[in-house]
Amino acid sequence: MNEKRILVMDDEEKETSRMGKILTEAFPTLEIDVCGTPKEALERIRQNRYVLFLLDIEIAGSGVTGIHLAEGIRQMSPYLNTPIIFISNHRHLRNRVLQRVCSYDFLVKPYEEAELVEAVGEALGIREFLRKKYEQAETLQFRLGHAICRYNVNEIACIQLLKGILTIMRISGRIEEIRAEKGVFEEILKQLQEKKIDRLRRIHRTILVNIDQIQRVEGEGRELTVYLFNCSQPLPVSRGFRDNIREVLMEEE
């Protein structure tokens, strides 16, 4: 299996052919796989390992968009940090798409060859950075009774302790509830500090959130709340922990 493989999905054959040709010439060491539907893309993903995805948003006749496919890709543990570049005729979709799916870039058709090459080159560069920084498993580990629980930080959206129940929500939206003592939460905080893991930030006395999963922050003062992707319920932010998410606040105090 080639470790340097890109997947391109577009329902226009001329477009996939053009992209394949441009990328093959610009990156001769890469394997370029092209397909026309999300179904075919998923089949390719099951068979190969990819370092980058280029996805058209609107796929005629499939009932599934490139956004839906990207959300499915993000739920696969090998692709939590793999760059995704969206391609569309509709410039107005850019902000909405980039907020909904943790992606890398958005190209508007018709794009210049240089734009595509630059976007792919930069995405592959950031992938190498992410691989070095994150794929060396940042793991939380704690004991519950006789069992040892281990979690990859990349997969966690939120951790909350409430009335003796430790709730762990993954970025896929899956939720685990575990009966635990307060000491477990303190052990998690200690590990985050020792391992210098700064993506999980404390926003409340017993709540940690992954800042990469913050969709928006609303309110101010005591009413400040955080909304995460794949989570409909807002999370409260204590004033004492507001600085922990300052870089994602919509407005400075």
PDB file of C-alpha atoms in Angstrom:
ATOM      1  CA  MET A   1       0.000   0.000   0.000  1.00  0.00           C
ATOM      2  CA  ASN A   2       1.402   3.394  -0.991  1.00  0.00           C
ATOM      3  CA  GLU A   3       1.620   5.690   2.035  1.00  0.00           C
ATOM      4  CA  LYS A   4       1.442   8.798  -0.168  1.00  0.00           C
ATOM      5  CA  ARG A   5      -1.968   8.546  -1.772  1.00  0.00           C
ATOM      6  CA  ILE A   6      -4.597  11.243  -2.459  1.00  0.00           C
ATOM      7  CA  LEU A   7      -8.309  10.696  -3.082  1.00  0.00           C
ATOM      8  CA  VAL A   8     -10.152  13.037  -5.462  1.00  0.00           C
ATOM      9  CA  MET A   9     -13.955  12.874  -5.698  1.00  0.00           C
ATOM     10  CA  ASP A  10     -15.980  14.841  -8.256  1.00  0.00           C
ATOM     11  CA  ASP A  11     -19.009  13.768 -10.269  1.00  0.00           C
ATOM     12  CA  GLU A  12     -17.632  15.484 -13.397  1.00  0.00           C
ATOM     13  CA  GLU A  13     -15.228  13.167 -15.185  1.00  0.00           C
ATOM     14  CA  LYS A  14     -13.526  16.064 -16.951  1.00  0.00           C
ATOM     15  CA  GLU A  15     -12.839  17.642 -13.580  1.00  0.00           C
ATOM     16  CA  THR A  16     -11.345  14.534 -11.970  1.00  0.00           C
ATOM     17  CA  SER A  17      -9.247  13.952 -15.096  1.00  0.00           C
ATOM     18  CA  ARG A  18      -7.974  17.542 -14.979  1.00  0.00           C
ATOM     19  CA  MET A  19      -7.178  17.390 -11.271  1.00  0.00           C
ATOM     20  CA  GLY A  20      -5.478  14.023 -11.649  1.00  0.00           C
ATOM     21  CA  LYS A  21      -3.276  15.325 -14.448  1.00  0.00           C
ATOM     22  CA  ILE A  22      -2.330  18.532 -12.602  1.00  0.00           C
ATOM     23  CA  LEU A  23      -1.489  16.718  -9.383  1.00  0.00           C
ATOM     24  CA  THR A  24       0.431  13.905 -11.069  1.00  0.00           C
ATOM     25  CA  GLU A  25       2.657  16.436 -12.817  1.00  0.00           C
ATOM     26  CA  ALA A  26       3.132  18.557  -9.705  1.00  0.00           C
ATOM     27  CA  PHE A  27       3.618  15.664  -7.253  1.00  0.00           C
ATOM     28  CA  PRO A  28       5.093  12.723  -9.194  1.00  0.00           C
ATOM     29  CA  THR A  29       5.738  10.664  -6.045  1.00  0.00           C
ATOM     30  CA  LEU A  30       2.035  10.666  -5.065  1.00  0.00           C
ATOM     31  CA  GLU A  31      -0.617   8.170  -6.124  1.00  0.00           C
ATOM     32  CA  ILE A  32      -3.793   9.967  -7.247  1.00  0.00           C
ATOM     33  CA  ASP A  33      -7.060   8.017  -6.974  1.00  0.00           C
ATOM     34  CA  VAL A  34     -10.142   9.560  -8.584  1.00  0.00           C
ATOM     35  CA  CYS A  35     -13.817   8.647  -8.204  1.00  0.00           C
ATOM     36  CA  GLY A  36     -17.229  10.119  -8.978  1.00  0.00           C
ATOM     37  CA  THR A  37     -19.496   9.219  -6.038  1.00  0.00           C
ATOM     38  CA  PRO A  38     -19.358   9.040  -2.226  1.00  0.00           C
ATOM     39  CA  LYS A  39     -20.089   5.295  -2.417  1.00  0.00           C
ATOM     40  CA  GLU A  40     -17.071   4.723  -4.619  1.00  0.00           C
ATOM     41  CA  ALA A  41     -14.990   6.976  -2.372  1.00  0.00           C
ATOM     42  CA  LEU A  42     -15.863   4.903   0.708  1.00  0.00           C
ATOM     43  CA  GLU A  43     -14.911   1.715  -1.136  1.00  0.00           C
ATOM     44  CA  ARG A  44     -11.523   3.243  -1.967  1.00  0.00           C
ATOM     45  CA  ILE A  45     -11.051   4.372   1.643  1.00  0.00           C
ATOM     46  CA  ARG A  46     -11.662   0.829   2.882  1.00  0.00           C
ATOM     47  CA  GLN A  47      -8.995  -0.453   0.510  1.00  0.00           C
ATOM     48  CA  ASN A  48      -6.306   2.227   0.864  1.00  0.00           C
ATOM     49  CA  ARG A  49      -4.803   4.743   3.262  1.00  0.00           C
ATOM     50  CA  TYR A  50      -4.900   8.399   2.180  1.00  0.00           C
ATOM     51  CA  VAL A  51      -2.932  11.479   3.206  1.00  0.00           C
ATOM     52  CA  LEU A  52      -5.353  14.000   1.670  1.00  0.00           C
ATOM     53  CA  PHE A  53      -8.930  14.236   0.365  1.00  0.00           C
ATOM     54  CA  LEU A  54     -10.222  16.611  -2.328  1.00  0.00           C
ATOM     55  CA  LEU A  55     -14.015  16.496  -2.310  1.00  0.00           C
ATOM     56  CA  ASP A  56     -16.583  18.154  -4.543  1.00  0.00           C
ATOM     57  CA  ILE A  57     -19.557  19.296  -2.445  1.00  0.00           C
ATOM     58  CA  GLU A  58     -22.476  18.758  -4.831  1.00  0.00           C
ATOM     59  CA  ILE A  59     -22.704  15.247  -6.282  1.00  0.00           C
ATOM     60  CA  ALA A  60     -25.529  14.920  -8.813  1.00  0.00           C
ATOM     61  CA  GLY A  61     -28.007  12.124  -8.239  1.00  0.00           C
ATOM     62  CA  SER A  62     -26.301  10.607  -5.185  1.00  0.00           C
ATOM     63  CA  GLY A  63     -28.361  12.215  -2.409  1.00  0.00           C
ATOM     64  CA  VAL A  64     -25.110  12.512  -0.464  1.00  0.00           C
ATOM     65  CA  THR A  65     -22.868  15.579  -0.532  1.00  0.00           C
ATOM     66  CA  GLY A  66     -19.148  15.894  -0.127  1.00  0.00           C
ATOM     67  CA  ILE A  67     -19.879  17.379   3.305  1.00  0.00           C
ATOM     68  CA  HIS A  68     -21.668  14.190   4.388  1.00  0.00           C
ATOM     69  CA  LEU A  69     -18.738  12.137   3.149  1.00  0.00           C
ATOM     70  CA  ALA A  70     -16.270  14.353   5.028  1.00  0.00           C
ATOM     71  CA  GLU A  71     -18.245  13.945   8.259  1.00  0.00           C
ATOM     72  CA  GLY A  72     -18.078  10.177   7.793  1.00  0.00           C
ATOM     73  CA  ILE A  73     -14.334  10.352   7.147  1.00  0.00           C
ATOM     74  CA  ARG A  74     -13.794  12.340  10.336  1.00  0.00           C
ATOM     75  CA  GLN A  75     -15.405   9.520  12.344  1.00  0.00           C
ATOM     76  CA  MET A  76     -12.705   7.104  11.167  1.00  0.00           C
ATOM     77  CA  SER A  77      -9.828   7.169  13.655  1.00  0.00           C
ATOM     78  CA  PRO A  78      -7.036   7.140  10.999  1.00  0.00           C
ATOM     79  CA  TYR A  79      -8.449  10.366   9.508  1.00  0.00           C
ATOM     80  CA  LEU A  80      -9.079  12.586  12.526  1.00  0.00           C
ATOM     81  CA  ASN A  81      -6.393  15.035  11.354  1.00  0.00           C
ATOM     82  CA  THR A  82      -6.075  14.208   7.643  1.00  0.00           C
ATOM     83  CA  PRO A  83      -6.512  17.386   5.550  1.00  0.00           C
ATOM     84  CA  ILE A  84      -9.730  17.733   3.547  1.00  0.00           C
ATOM     85  CA  ILE A  85     -10.004  20.284   0.730  1.00  0.00           C
ATOM     86  CA  PHE A  86     -13.515  21.068  -0.514  1.00  0.00           C
ATOM     87  CA  ILE A  87     -14.212  22.115  -4.099  1.00  0.00           C
ATOM     88  CA  SER A  88     -17.382  23.893  -5.213  1.00  0.00           C
ATOM     89  CA  ASN A  89     -18.924  26.286  -7.715  1.00  0.00           C
ATOM     90  CA  HIS A  90     -20.569  28.142  -4.840  1.00  0.00           C
ATOM     91  CA  ARG A  91     -18.322  30.589  -3.005  1.00  0.00           C
ATOM     92  CA  HIS A  92     -21.049  31.399  -0.467  1.00  0.00           C
ATOM     93  CA  LEU A  93     -20.783  27.878   1.000  1.00  0.00           C
ATOM     94  CA  ARG A  94     -17.207  28.423   2.142  1.00  0.00           C
ATOM     95  CA  ASN A  95     -17.701  29.655   5.713  1.00  0.00           C
ATOM     96  CA  ARG A  96     -20.565  27.286   6.465  1.00  0.00           C
ATOM     97  CA  VAL A  97     -18.623  24.272   5.207  1.00  0.00           C
ATOM     98  CA  LEU A  98     -15.389  25.148   7.010  1.00  0.00           C
ATOM     99  CA  GLN A  99     -17.316  25.566  10.273  1.00  0.00           C
ATOM    100  CA  ARG A 100     -19.303  22.358   9.909  1.00  0.00           C
ATOM    101  CA  VAL A 101     -16.392  20.060   9.090  1.00  0.00           C
ATOM    102  CA  CYS A 102     -12.856  20.385  10.381  1.00  0.00           C
ATOM    103  CA  SER A 103     -11.286  20.856   6.942  1.00  0.00           C
ATOM    104  CA  TYR A 104      -8.181  22.531   5.556  1.00  0.00           C
ATOM    105  CA  ASP A 105      -9.193  24.611   2.539  1.00  0.00           C
ATOM    106  CA  PHE A 106     -11.959  25.474   0.072  1.00  0.00           C
ATOM    107  CA  LEU A 107     -11.372  25.989  -3.658  1.00  0.00           C
ATOM    108  CA  VAL A 108     -13.913  27.779  -5.813  1.00  0.00           C
ATOM    109  CA  LYS A 109     -14.435  26.551  -9.378  1.00  0.00           C
ATOM    110  CA  PRO A 110     -13.073  27.474 -11.809  1.00  0.00           C
ATOM    111  CA  TYR A 111      -9.712  27.553 -10.051  1.00  0.00           C
ATOM    112  CA  GLU A 112      -6.273  28.055 -11.545  1.00  0.00           C
ATOM    113  CA  GLU A 113      -3.817  25.166 -11.711  1.00  0.00           C
ATOM    114  CA  ALA A 114      -1.471  27.058  -9.390  1.00  0.00           C
ATOM    115  CA  GLU A 115      -4.244  27.395  -6.788  1.00  0.00           C
ATOM    116  CA  LEU A 116      -4.790  23.643  -6.699  1.00  0.00           C
ATOM    117  CA  VAL A 117      -1.078  22.852  -6.521  1.00  0.00           C
ATOM    118  CA  GLU A 118      -0.509  25.402  -3.769  1.00  0.00           C
ATOM    119  CA  ALA A 119      -3.467  24.191  -1.693  1.00  0.00           C
ATOM    120  CA  VAL A 120      -2.402  20.543  -1.953  1.00  0.00           C
ATOM    121  CA  GLY A 121       1.249  21.345  -1.237  1.00  0.00           C
ATOM    122  CA  GLU A 122       0.366  23.334   1.867  1.00  0.00           C
ATOM    123  CA  ALA A 123      -2.096  20.678   3.050  1.00  0.00           C
ATOM    124  CA  LEU A 124       0.508  17.943   2.761  1.00  0.00           C
ATOM    125  CA  GLY A 125       2.931  20.107   4.696  1.00  0.00           C
ATOM    126  CA  ILE A 126       0.436  20.659   7.518  1.00  0.00           C
ATOM    127  CA  ARG A 127      -0.305  16.944   7.534  1.00  0.00           C
ATOM    128  CA  GLU A 128       3.322  16.177   8.269  1.00  0.00           C
ATOM    129  CA  PHE A 129       3.254  18.725  11.083  1.00  0.00           C
ATOM    130  CA  LEU A 130       0.086  17.189  12.540  1.00  0.00           C
ATOM    131  CA  ARG A 131       1.451  13.678  12.183  1.00  0.00           C
ATOM    132  CA  LYS A 132       4.558  14.549  14.175  1.00  0.00           C
ATOM    133  CA  LYS A 133       2.623  16.510  16.788  1.00  0.00           C
ATOM    134  CA  TYR A 134      -0.463  14.367  17.279  1.00  0.00           C
ATOM    135  CA  GLU A 135      -0.084  10.839  15.910  1.00  0.00           C
ATOM    136  CA  GLN A 136       2.430  10.016  18.623  1.00  0.00           C
ATOM    137  CA  ALA A 137      -0.574   9.085  20.714  1.00  0.00           C
ATOM    138  CA  GLU A 138      -1.497  11.755  23.237  1.00  0.00           C
ATOM    139  CA  THR A 139      -3.239   9.385  25.599  1.00  0.00           C
ATOM    140  CA  LEU A 140      -5.182   9.911  28.794  1.00  0.00           C
ATOM    141  CA  GLN A 141      -5.046   6.969  31.175  1.00  0.00           C
ATOM    142  CA  PHE A 142      -6.798   6.501  34.500  1.00  0.00           C
ATOM    143  CA  ARG A 143      -7.950   3.670  36.740  1.00  0.00           C
ATOM    144  CA  LEU A 144     -11.558   2.824  37.534  1.00  0.00           C
ATOM    145  CA  GLY A 145     -11.653   0.053  40.100  1.00  0.00           C
ATOM    146  CA  HIS A 146      -9.541  -2.758  38.684  1.00  0.00           C
ATOM    147  CA  ALA A 147      -9.808  -1.500  35.099  1.00  0.00           C
ATOM    148  CA  ILE A 148      -7.483   0.936  33.312  1.00  0.00           C
ATOM    149  CA  CYS A 149      -9.183   3.263  30.822  1.00  0.00           C
ATOM    150  CA  ARG A 150      -7.214   4.761  27.926  1.00  0.00           C
ATOM    151  CA  TYR A 151      -8.405   7.472  25.542  1.00  0.00           C
ATOM    152  CA  ASN A 152      -6.705   9.117  22.569  1.00  0.00           C
ATOM    153  CA  VAL A 153      -7.005  12.871  23.077  1.00  0.00           C
ATOM    154  CA  ASN A 154      -7.576  13.312  19.323  1.00  0.00           C
ATOM    155  CA  GLU A 155     -10.915  11.521  19.651  1.00  0.00           C
ATOM    156  CA  ILE A 156     -12.293  13.439  22.644  1.00  0.00           C
ATOM    157  CA  ALA A 157     -14.671  16.383  22.276  1.00  0.00           C
ATOM    158  CA  CYS A 158     -15.636  16.846  25.920  1.00  0.00           C
ATOM    159  CA  ILE A 159     -15.129  15.370  29.405  1.00  0.00           C
ATOM    160  CA  GLN A 160     -17.541  16.206  32.215  1.00  0.00           C
ATOM    161  CA  LEU A 161     -17.957  14.982  35.775  1.00  0.00           C
ATOM    162  CA  LEU A 162     -21.415  15.468  37.256  1.00  0.00           C
ATOM    163  CA  LYS A 163     -22.890  13.780  40.342  1.00  0.00           C
ATOM    164  CA  GLY A 164     -20.418  10.910  40.255  1.00  0.00           C
ATOM    165  CA  ILE A 165     -20.816  10.228  36.519  1.00  0.00           C
ATOM    166  CA  LEU A 166     -17.862  10.861  34.196  1.00  0.00           C
ATOM    167  CA  THR A 167     -19.218  11.614  30.706  1.00  0.00           C
ATOM    168  CA  ILE A 168     -16.822  11.339  27.770  1.00  0.00           C
ATOM    169  CA  MET A 169     -18.088  12.568  24.396  1.00  0.00           C
ATOM    170  CA  ARG A 170     -16.074  11.653  21.324  1.00  0.00           C
ATOM    171  CA  ILE A 171     -15.874  13.906  18.272  1.00  0.00           C
ATOM    172  CA  SER A 172     -18.065  11.402  16.432  1.00  0.00           C
ATOM    173  CA  GLY A 173     -20.858  12.258  18.876  1.00  0.00           C
ATOM    174  CA  ARG A 174     -20.688   8.922  20.716  1.00  0.00           C
ATOM    175  CA  ILE A 175     -21.091   9.309  24.475  1.00  0.00           C
ATOM    176  CA  GLU A 176     -19.759   7.120  27.290  1.00  0.00           C
ATOM    177  CA  GLU A 177     -20.931   7.450  30.880  1.00  0.00           C
ATOM    178  CA  ILE A 178     -18.784   5.954  33.639  1.00  0.00           C
ATOM    179  CA  ARG A 179     -19.350   6.018  37.396  1.00  0.00           C
ATOM    180  CA  ALA A 180     -16.306   7.713  38.884  1.00  0.00           C
ATOM    181  CA  GLU A 181     -15.048   9.623  41.900  1.00  0.00           C
ATOM    182  CA  LYS A 182     -13.860  13.241  41.828  1.00  0.00           C
ATOM    183  CA  GLY A 183     -10.276  12.001  42.051  1.00  0.00           C
ATOM    184  CA  VAL A 184     -10.516  10.643  38.499  1.00  0.00           C
ATOM    185  CA  PHE A 185     -11.155  14.124  37.096  1.00  0.00           C
ATOM    186  CA  GLU A 186      -8.236  15.484  39.120  1.00  0.00           C
ATOM    187  CA  GLU A 187      -6.007  12.736  37.696  1.00  0.00           C
ATOM    188  CA  ILE A 188      -7.017  13.725  34.155  1.00  0.00           C
ATOM    189  CA  LEU A 189      -6.150  17.368  34.879  1.00  0.00           C
ATOM    190  CA  LYS A 190      -2.780  16.297  36.272  1.00  0.00           C
ATOM    191  CA  GLN A 191      -1.977  14.263  33.153  1.00  0.00           C
ATOM    192  CA  LEU A 192      -2.929  17.118  30.832  1.00  0.00           C
ATOM    193  CA  GLN A 193      -0.534  19.385  32.692  1.00  0.00           C
ATOM    194  CA  GLU A 194       2.316  16.853  32.826  1.00  0.00           C
ATOM    195  CA  LYS A 195       2.016  15.923  29.142  1.00  0.00           C
ATOM    196  CA  LYS A 196       1.484  19.561  28.131  1.00  0.00           C
ATOM    197  CA  ILE A 197      -1.685  18.703  26.204  1.00  0.00           C
ATOM    198  CA  ASP A 198      -3.307  22.079  25.615  1.00  0.00           C
ATOM    199  CA  ARG A 199      -6.182  21.185  23.275  1.00  0.00           C
ATOM    200  CA  LEU A 200      -8.334  19.965  26.159  1.00  0.00           C
ATOM    201  CA  ARG A 201      -9.179  23.141  28.071  1.00  0.00           C
ATOM    202  CA  ARG A 202     -10.990  23.488  31.362  1.00  0.00           C
ATOM    203  CA  ILE A 203     -14.053  25.723  30.971  1.00  0.00           C
ATOM    204  CA  HIS A 204     -15.786  24.829  34.243  1.00  0.00           C
ATOM    205  CA  ARG A 205     -14.852  23.241  37.557  1.00  0.00           C
ATOM    206  CA  THR A 206     -15.630  19.773  36.176  1.00  0.00           C
ATOM    207  CA  ILE A 207     -15.787  20.291  32.376  1.00  0.00           C
ATOM    208  CA  LEU A 208     -13.033  19.961  29.765  1.00  0.00           C
ATOM    209  CA  VAL A 209     -13.541  20.653  26.052  1.00  0.00           C
ATOM    210  CA  ASN A 210     -11.439  20.111  22.952  1.00  0.00           C
ATOM    211  CA  ILE A 211     -10.921  23.620  21.572  1.00  0.00           C
ATOM    212  CA  ASP A 212     -10.753  22.212  18.022  1.00  0.00           C
ATOM    213  CA  GLN A 213     -14.368  21.074  18.439  1.00  0.00           C
ATOM    214  CA  ILE A 214     -15.802  24.436  19.515  1.00  0.00           C
ATOM    215  CA  GLN A 215     -18.401  25.553  16.990  1.00  0.00           C
ATOM    216  CA  ARG A 216     -19.231  28.871  18.634  1.00  0.00           C
ATOM    217  CA  VAL A 217     -19.223  30.756  21.923  1.00  0.00           C
ATOM    218  CA  GLU A 218     -22.243  32.784  23.014  1.00  0.00           C
ATOM    219  CA  GLY A 219     -23.157  35.189  25.770  1.00  0.00           C
ATOM    220  CA  GLU A 220     -20.963  37.016  28.243  1.00  0.00           C
ATOM    221  CA  GLY A 221     -20.127  37.012  31.923  1.00  0.00           C
ATOM    222  CA  ARG A 222     -22.001  34.368  33.866  1.00  0.00           C
ATOM    223  CA  GLU A 223     -24.079  33.526  30.807  1.00  0.00           C
ATOM    224  CA  LEU A 224     -21.120  32.516  28.631  1.00  0.00           C
ATOM    225  CA  THR A 225     -21.710  29.142  26.922  1.00  0.00           C
ATOM    226  CA  VAL A 226     -19.848  26.925  24.467  1.00  0.00           C
ATOM    227  CA  TYR A 227     -21.389  24.920  21.620  1.00  0.00           C
ATOM    228  CA  LEU A 228     -19.501  21.919  20.244  1.00  0.00           C
ATOM    229  CA  PHE A 229     -19.868  20.176  16.903  1.00  0.00           C
ATOM    230  CA  ASN A 230     -22.129  17.082  17.118  1.00  0.00           C
ATOM    231  CA  CYS A 231     -23.508  18.263  20.468  1.00  0.00           C
ATOM    232  CA  SER A 232     -26.823  20.098  20.716  1.00  0.00           C
ATOM    233  CA  GLN A 233     -26.508  21.028  24.389  1.00  0.00           C
ATOM    234  CA  PRO A 234     -24.548  24.179  25.336  1.00  0.00           C
ATOM    235  CA  LEU A 235     -21.855  23.912  28.010  1.00  0.00           C
ATOM    236  CA  PRO A 236     -21.448  26.595  30.692  1.00  0.00           C
ATOM    237  CA  VAL A 237     -18.191  28.509  31.055  1.00  0.00           C
ATOM    238  CA  SER A 238     -17.159  29.695  34.509  1.00  0.00           C
ATOM    239  CA  ARG A 239     -15.764  33.210  34.611  1.00  0.00           C
ATOM    240  CA  GLY A 240     -12.610  31.905  36.279  1.00  0.00           C
ATOM    241  CA  PHE A 241     -11.858  29.689  33.265  1.00  0.00           C
ATOM    242  CA  ARG A 242     -12.775  32.140  30.532  1.00  0.00           C
ATOM    243  CA  ASP A 243      -9.140  32.781  29.616  1.00  0.00           C
ATOM    244  CA  ASN A 244      -8.766  29.084  28.725  1.00  0.00           C
ATOM    245  CA  ILE A 245     -10.826  29.606  25.566  1.00  0.00           C
ATOM    246  CA  ARG A 246     -10.059  33.271  24.901  1.00  0.00           C
ATOM    247  CA  GLU A 247      -8.639  32.563  21.436  1.00  0.00           C
ATOM    248  CA  VAL A 248     -11.977  31.152  20.310  1.00  0.00           C
ATOM    249  CA  LEU A 249     -14.211  33.792  21.837  1.00  0.00           C
ATOM    250  CA  MET A 250     -16.136  35.879  19.363  1.00  0.00           C
ATOM    251  CA  GLU A 251     -15.310  39.084  21.245  1.00  0.00           C
ATOM    252  CA  GLU A 252     -12.654  40.092  23.713  1.00  0.00           C
ATOM    253  CA  GLU A 253     -13.731  41.420  27.039  1.00  0.00           C
TER     254      GLU A 253
END
